[in-house]
Amino acid sequence: MPVAMKAVRLHQFGGPEVLRYESVPVPRVKPGEVLVGVHAVGLNPPDWYLRDGYQRQQLPPELRPSIPLPAIPGSDVSGVVEAVGADVHGFSVGDEVFGMLRFPSFGQSAAYAEYVAAPASDLARKPAGIDHAQAAAAPMSGLTAWQFLIELGHHEPNPLQPKAHRPVPLDGKTVLVNGAAGGVGHLGLQLAKWRGARVIAVASGSHHTFLRALGADEIIDYTTTSVEDVAHDVDLVFDTLGGPATARFLRALHRGGALFPVFPGFAAAAEAQERGVTVSMTQVRSNGAQLAELAGLLDDGTVRVAIDSSFPLADAAAAHQRAEQGHIRGKIVLTVR
Ligand SMILES: NC(=O)c1ccc[n+]([C@@H]2O[C@H](COP(=O)([O-])OP(=O)(O)OC[C@H]3O[C@@H](n4cnc5c(N)ncnc54)[C@H](OP(=O)(O)O)[C@@H]3O)[C@@H](O)[C@H]2O)c1
């Protein structure tokens, strides 16, 4: 096993230019962990939130984590088990695995690297039918959609609201997915279809063929149409943008419906109560067992991961620049091996 590896680190917060490709020690595995030789890394918004020190996100101060520097960003990987720590059952050297590591634990997941020490409980076997780039692209977006829509899967306190988040039945229901072409949106759309929902997908015009291919029943181009003017009597809005603007979806829901925003900022509790709409959110948590269930759907093609773009690990800054342009279709990945 080599003692040094290449990784991407930041020594100060800022734009994509603070990401430095450099040599660092290979991490050591602790009990309960395996060393993964990383083949691909999936990018997620928390990667750029961390990079800029949580300056631009309108997060309440209590949700702004403090990040020790230097830090290796990233949480999602796919790769091969290279070493196994004590007390690990179910994984052996040579296994292909994927996972979202130690989330939420800001700055501790350290995925932008050639090797990563991964809690075995955060990993699942990589589906044989997809490649490492697709597998690395799935965990955070897939687990977010899973924990919002299918099953929460844990009893940890909810940092975003006093109550535990509870998914609602989807079979035969109408689900509107806002931001449907993005990482969380395109997987949420497919999970809702898998569970028997009729899906209205909201995205800019360039994604419409893509969304039809994923199974969207109806598509709204938010650049030309106000969603709340045309969508009515919806059972569930899964808003993968969230923030204060999510309140406008209350008008699209019927009494008894639910609004699930993925990002904090909802501030219309009185209107929601008046309209009889439940508003609920949660923060995604690492979960290897749920990922194993999702792996089955990825393997048999029920759920497909789309790759927006791919960059070598050394070009992580270019990948972050791509993210800053927005309009992401699927996922951005880094290739490592
Ligand atoms: N609660 C949690 O634990 C959790 C977990 C993961 C992610 N998140 C949050 O979820 C959000 C989305 O993450 P992601 O990875 O899916 O991001 P993403 O891949 O960048 O997707 C965002 C999508 O939204 C679309 N969009 C942008 N403006 C829009 C608008 N005004 N109306 C409708 N669609 C719009 C974009 O494409 P077009 O504009 O071209 O349609 C893009 O496809 C982030 O804020 C992230 O922090 C929360």
Coordinates of C-alpha atoms and ligand atoms in Angstrom, one line a residue:
M1 CA 0.0 0.0 0.0
P2 CA 1.5 3.4 -0.9
V3 CA 2.0 5.9 2.0
A4 CA 1.2 9.0 -0.1
M5 CA -1.6 9.7 -2.6
K6 CA -3.0 12.6 -4.6
A7 CA -6.0 14.5 -3.2
V8 CA -7.7 17.8 -3.7
R9 CA -7.5 20.1 -0.7
L10 CA -8.4 23.6 0.2
H11 CA -6.3 25.7 2.6
Q12 CA -8.6 28.7 2.5
F13 CA -12.2 29.2 1.6
G14 CA -13.1 30.8 -1.7
G15 CA -14.0 30.1 -5.4
P16 CA -13.0 27.0 -7.4
E17 CA -9.4 28.2 -7.6
V18 CA -8.8 27.3 -4.0
L19 CA -9.0 23.6 -4.8
R20 CA -5.4 22.3 -4.9
Y21 CA -4.3 18.9 -6.3
E22 CA -1.5 17.8 -4.0
S23 CA 0.2 14.9 -2.3
V24 CA -1.1 13.9 1.2
P25 CA -0.7 10.8 3.4
V26 CA -3.0 7.8 2.6
P27 CA -5.5 7.6 5.4
R28 CA -5.4 4.8 8.0
V29 CA -8.4 2.7 8.6
K30 CA -9.9 2.5 12.1
P31 CA -12.1 -0.3 13.4
G32 CA -15.3 -0.5 11.4
E33 CA -13.7 1.1 8.3
V34 CA -12.4 -0.1 5.0
L35 CA -9.8 1.6 2.8
V36 CA -11.4 2.3 -0.6
G37 CA -9.2 2.8 -3.7
V38 CA -11.4 5.5 -5.3
H39 CA -12.3 5.1 -9.0
A40 CA -14.8 8.0 -9.2
V41 CA -16.2 10.8 -7.0
G42 CA -19.7 12.2 -7.3
L43 CA -20.1 15.9 -6.7
N44 CA -22.9 17.5 -4.6
P45 CA -23.8 21.0 -3.5
P46 CA -22.3 20.5 0.0
D47 CA -18.9 20.2 -1.8
W48 CA -19.1 23.9 -2.9
Y49 CA -20.8 25.0 0.3
L50 CA -17.7 23.7 2.1
R51 CA -15.3 25.1 -0.4
D52 CA -16.6 28.7 0.1
G53 CA -16.9 28.3 3.9
Y54 CA -20.7 28.3 3.8
Q55 CA -20.6 32.0 2.9
R56 CA -23.2 32.1 0.1
Q57 CA -25.9 29.8 1.4
Q58 CA -28.7 31.4 3.3
L59 CA -28.4 29.0 6.2
P60 CA -29.4 29.9 9.7
P61 CA -26.1 30.5 11.7
E62 CA -26.8 27.3 13.9
L63 CA -26.7 25.2 10.7
R64 CA -23.4 26.7 9.5
P65 CA -20.7 24.2 10.4
S66 CA -17.1 25.2 11.2
I67 CA -14.6 23.5 9.0
P68 CA -11.0 22.8 10.1
L69 CA -8.4 23.5 7.3
P70 CA -6.8 22.1 5.2
A71 CA -9.9 20.0 4.2
I72 CA -10.5 17.5 1.5
P73 CA -14.1 18.0 0.1
G74 CA -16.5 15.4 -1.1
S75 CA -18.7 12.7 0.3
D76 CA -19.6 10.3 -2.6
V77 CA -17.3 7.6 -4.0
S78 CA -17.2 4.4 -5.9
G79 CA -14.2 2.2 -5.9
V80 CA -12.6 -1.1 -4.7
V81 CA -11.8 -2.2 -1.2
E82 CA -8.0 -2.2 -0.7
A83 CA -7.8 -3.0 3.1
V84 CA -10.2 -4.0 5.8
G85 CA -10.1 -2.7 9.4
A86 CA -11.0 -4.6 12.6
D87 CA -14.7 -5.4 13.2
V88 CA -15.7 -5.2 9.6
H89 CA -18.1 -7.9 8.4
G90 CA -19.5 -8.2 4.9
F91 CA -16.7 -6.6 2.9
S92 CA -13.4 -8.1 1.6
V93 CA -10.4 -6.8 -0.3
G94 CA -11.3 -6.6 -4.0
D95 CA -15.0 -5.8 -3.5
E96 CA -16.5 -3.0 -5.6
V97 CA -18.3 -0.6 -3.3
F98 CA -20.0 2.8 -3.4
G99 CA -21.3 5.1 -0.7
M100 CA -21.9 8.5 0.8
L101 CA -19.4 8.7 3.6
R102 CA -19.9 10.2 7.1
F103 CA -22.6 12.6 6.1
P104 CA -23.4 14.9 7.8
S105 CA -19.9 15.5 9.2
F106 CA -18.6 18.5 7.4
G107 CA -15.1 18.2 6.0
Q108 CA -14.5 14.7 7.4
S109 CA -15.6 12.6 4.4
A110 CA -12.5 13.5 2.3
A111 CA -13.7 11.9 -0.9
Y112 CA -11.7 13.9 -3.5
A113 CA -8.7 11.6 -3.2
E114 CA -7.1 8.4 -4.5
Y115 CA -7.9 6.6 -1.2
V116 CA -10.5 7.1 1.4
A117 CA -11.1 5.5 4.8
A118 CA -14.8 4.6 4.7
P119 CA -17.1 3.4 7.5
A120 CA -18.3 0.0 6.3
S121 CA -21.9 0.9 7.5
D122 CA -21.9 3.7 4.9
L123 CA -21.1 1.4 2.0
A124 CA -23.0 -1.0 -0.3
R125 CA -21.8 -3.3 -3.1
K126 CA -21.6 -1.3 -6.4
P127 CA -24.2 -2.6 -8.8
A128 CA -22.4 -4.7 -11.4
G129 CA -24.5 -3.3 -14.2
I130 CA -23.3 0.3 -13.9
D131 CA -19.8 1.8 -14.0
H132 CA -17.9 3.5 -11.2
A133 CA -18.8 7.0 -12.5
Q134 CA -22.5 6.2 -12.4
A135 CA -22.2 4.5 -9.0
A136 CA -20.3 7.5 -7.5
A137 CA -23.0 9.8 -8.8
A138 CA -25.8 8.1 -7.0
P139 CA -25.3 8.1 -3.2
M140 CA -26.2 11.6 -1.9
S141 CA -28.8 12.4 -4.5
G142 CA -30.3 8.9 -4.3
L143 CA -30.3 8.8 -0.5
T144 CA -31.9 12.3 -0.3
A145 CA -34.7 11.2 -2.6
W146 CA -35.0 7.9 -0.7
Q147 CA -35.2 9.4 2.8
F148 CA -37.6 12.1 1.7
L149 CA -39.9 9.9 -0.5
I150 CA -39.5 6.2 0.5
E151 CA -38.2 5.7 4.0
L152 CA -36.3 7.9 6.5
G153 CA -34.4 5.0 7.9
H154 CA -33.0 6.4 11.2
H155 CA -34.1 7.8 14.6
E156 CA -31.6 10.7 14.8
P157 CA -32.9 14.1 15.8
N158 CA -34.0 16.2 12.8
P159 CA -31.8 19.3 12.7
L160 CA -34.3 21.1 10.4
Q161 CA -37.6 20.7 12.3
P162 CA -38.8 19.4 15.7
K163 CA -40.5 16.4 14.2
A164 CA -39.1 13.4 12.4
H165 CA -39.7 13.6 8.6
R166 CA -42.3 11.1 7.4
P167 CA -42.6 10.1 3.7
V168 CA -46.2 9.9 2.3
P169 CA -47.8 7.2 0.2
L170 CA -47.1 7.6 -3.5
D171 CA -49.1 4.9 -5.3
G172 CA -51.7 6.5 -7.5
K173 CA -50.8 10.0 -6.3
T174 CA -49.7 13.0 -8.3
V175 CA -46.2 14.1 -7.4
L176 CA -44.7 17.4 -8.6
V177 CA -40.9 17.4 -8.7
N178 CA -39.3 20.8 -8.9
G179 CA -35.7 20.9 -10.2
A180 CA -36.5 17.5 -11.9
A181 CA -33.4 17.4 -14.1
G182 CA -30.9 17.9 -11.3
G183 CA -29.1 15.3 -9.1
V184 CA -31.9 14.8 -6.5
G185 CA -34.7 15.6 -8.9
H186 CA -33.9 13.1 -11.6
L187 CA -33.6 10.3 -9.1
G188 CA -36.6 11.4 -7.1
L189 CA -38.7 11.5 -10.3
Q190 CA -37.8 7.9 -11.0
L191 CA -38.4 6.7 -7.4
A192 CA -41.8 8.3 -7.4
K193 CA -42.6 6.5 -10.8
W194 CA -41.3 3.2 -9.3
R195 CA -43.7 3.7 -6.4
G196 CA -46.7 4.2 -8.8
A197 CA -47.0 8.0 -8.8
R198 CA -48.0 10.2 -11.7
V199 CA -45.1 12.7 -12.0
I200 CA -45.2 16.3 -13.1
A201 CA -41.6 17.4 -13.7
V202 CA -40.5 21.1 -13.5
A203 CA -37.3 22.1 -15.3
S204 CA -36.0 24.5 -17.9
G205 CA -36.9 23.8 -21.5
S206 CA -33.6 22.1 -22.6
H207 CA -34.3 19.1 -20.3
H208 CA -37.6 18.0 -21.6
T209 CA -36.6 15.1 -23.8
F210 CA -34.4 13.8 -21.0
L211 CA -37.3 14.0 -18.5
R212 CA -39.7 12.2 -20.8
A213 CA -37.2 9.4 -21.2
L214 CA -37.1 9.1 -17.4
G215 CA -40.8 8.7 -17.2
A216 CA -42.2 12.2 -16.5
D217 CA -45.9 12.2 -17.3
E218 CA -46.2 16.0 -17.6
I219 CA -43.5 18.7 -17.9
I220 CA -43.6 22.3 -16.9
D221 CA -41.0 24.8 -18.2
Y222 CA -40.5 27.2 -15.3
T223 CA -38.8 29.7 -17.6
T224 CA -42.1 30.3 -19.5
T225 CA -44.8 29.2 -17.1
S226 CA -45.5 29.8 -13.4
V227 CA -46.0 26.4 -11.9
E228 CA -48.6 27.5 -9.4
D229 CA -50.7 28.9 -12.2
V230 CA -51.0 25.5 -14.0
A231 CA -50.6 22.8 -11.4
H232 CA -53.5 22.2 -9.1
D233 CA -54.7 19.4 -6.7
V234 CA -51.2 17.9 -6.5
D235 CA -50.7 15.4 -3.6
L236 CA -47.0 16.0 -3.0
V237 CA -44.5 18.6 -4.1
F238 CA -40.9 17.4 -3.8
D239 CA -39.1 20.7 -4.2
T240 CA -35.4 20.0 -4.8
L241 CA -34.6 23.7 -4.7
G242 CA -36.4 24.7 -1.5
G243 CA -35.6 28.0 0.2
P244 CA -38.2 30.8 0.8
A245 CA -39.6 30.5 -2.8
T246 CA -41.0 27.0 -1.9
A247 CA -44.0 28.6 -0.3
R248 CA -45.6 29.3 -3.7
F249 CA -46.2 25.6 -4.2
L250 CA -48.8 25.7 -1.4
R251 CA -51.2 26.9 -4.0
A252 CA -50.6 23.8 -6.2
L253 CA -51.5 21.4 -3.4
H254 CA -54.9 20.2 -2.3
R255 CA -56.0 20.1 1.4
G256 CA -54.2 17.1 3.0
G257 CA -51.3 17.4 0.5
A258 CA -47.6 17.7 1.5
L259 CA -44.7 19.9 0.5
F260 CA -41.2 18.5 1.0
P261 CA -38.5 21.2 0.4
V262 CA -34.9 20.0 0.4
F263 CA -33.3 23.3 1.5
P264 CA -34.3 25.4 4.6
G265 CA -36.0 28.8 4.3
F266 CA -39.7 27.9 4.2
A267 CA -41.4 30.7 6.2
A268 CA -45.2 30.4 5.5
A269 CA -46.3 28.1 8.3
A270 CA -49.6 30.0 8.9
E271 CA -50.6 29.7 5.2
A272 CA -49.7 26.0 5.2
Q273 CA -51.9 25.4 8.2
E274 CA -54.7 27.4 6.7
R275 CA -54.5 25.4 3.5
G276 CA -54.2 22.1 5.4
V277 CA -50.8 21.2 3.9
T278 CA -48.1 19.4 5.7
V279 CA -44.6 20.9 5.2
S280 CA -41.7 18.6 6.1
M281 CA -38.0 18.3 5.5
T282 CA -34.9 16.4 6.7
Q283 CA -31.2 16.2 6.3
V284 CA -29.8 13.3 4.4
R285 CA -27.7 10.8 6.4
S286 CA -25.3 8.1 5.3
N287 CA -27.0 4.7 5.1
G288 CA -25.3 1.7 3.5
A289 CA -28.5 -0.5 3.9
Q290 CA -30.7 1.9 2.0
L291 CA -28.0 2.3 -0.6
A292 CA -28.0 -1.5 -1.1
E293 CA -31.8 -1.3 -1.8
L294 CA -31.2 1.5 -4.3
A295 CA -28.4 -0.6 -5.8
G296 CA -30.9 -3.2 -6.8
L297 CA -32.9 -0.6 -8.8
L298 CA -29.8 0.8 -10.4
D299 CA -28.7 -2.7 -11.4
D300 CA -31.9 -3.7 -13.1
G301 CA -32.3 -0.3 -14.8
T302 CA -35.4 0.7 -12.9
V303 CA -33.5 3.9 -11.8
R304 CA -30.8 5.4 -14.1
V305 CA -28.2 7.9 -13.1
A306 CA -27.4 10.5 -15.7
I307 CA -23.9 12.0 -16.0
D308 CA -23.9 15.7 -16.8
S309 CA -20.1 15.9 -17.1
S310 CA -17.0 14.2 -16.0
F311 CA -13.5 15.7 -15.1
P312 CA -10.2 14.1 -13.9
L313 CA -9.6 14.5 -10.1
A314 CA -6.8 16.9 -10.9
D315 CA -9.4 19.2 -12.6
A316 CA -11.8 19.4 -9.6
A317 CA -11.7 23.2 -10.0
A318 CA -13.1 22.9 -13.5
A319 CA -15.8 20.6 -12.2
H320 CA -16.8 23.2 -9.6
Q321 CA -16.8 25.9 -12.4
R322 CA -19.2 23.7 -14.3
A323 CA -21.4 23.5 -11.2
E324 CA -21.4 27.3 -10.9
Q325 CA -23.0 27.6 -14.4
G326 CA -26.1 25.8 -13.1
H327 CA -28.7 23.9 -15.2
I328 CA -27.1 20.6 -14.2
R329 CA -28.6 17.5 -15.9
G330 CA -28.0 14.6 -13.6
K331 CA -24.6 14.5 -11.9
I332 CA -21.0 15.9 -12.2
V333 CA -18.3 13.3 -11.5
L334 CA -14.5 13.2 -11.0
T335 CA -12.7 10.2 -12.4
V336 CA -9.8 9.0 -10.3
R337 CA -8.5 5.7 -11.8
Ligands
LIG1 N1 -31.9 18.2 2.7 C1 -30.8 17.5 2.3 O1 -30.3 16.7 3.1 C2 -30.2 17.7 1.0 C3 -29.5 16.7 0.4 C4 -29.0 16.9 -0.9 C5 -29.2 18.1 -1.5 N2 -29.9 19.1 -0.9 C6 -30.1 20.4 -1.5 O2 -30.9 20.1 -2.7 C7 -30.6 21.1 -3.6 C8 -30.5 20.5 -5.0 O3 -29.4 19.6 -5.0 P1 -29.0 18.9 -6.4 O4 -27.8 18.1 -6.1 O5 -30.2 18.2 -7.0 O6 -28.7 20.2 -7.3 P2 -28.5 20.2 -8.9 O7 -28.0 18.9 -9.4 O8 -27.7 21.5 -9.1 O9 -30.0 20.4 -9.5 C9 -30.7 21.6 -9.4 C10 -31.6 21.6 -10.6 O10 -32.6 22.6 -10.4 C11 -32.9 23.2 -11.7 N3 -33.3 24.6 -11.4 C12 -32.5 25.7 -11.2 N4 -33.3 26.8 -11.0 C13 -34.6 26.3 -11.0 C14 -35.9 26.9 -10.8 N5 -36.0 28.2 -10.6 N6 -37.0 26.2 -10.9 C15 -36.9 24.8 -11.2 N7 -35.7 24.2 -11.4 C16 -34.6 24.9 -11.3 C17 -31.6 23.1 -12.5 O11 -31.7 23.0 -13.9 P3 -32.6 23.9 -14.8 O12 -32.6 25.2 -14.2 O13 -31.9 23.8 -16.2 O14 -34.0 23.2 -14.9 C18 -30.9 21.8 -11.9 O15 -31.2 20.7 -12.8 C19 -29.4 21.9 -3.2 O16 -29.8 23.1 -2.6 C20 -28.8 21.0 -2.1 O17 -28.1 21.7 -1.1 C21 -30.4 18.9 0.4

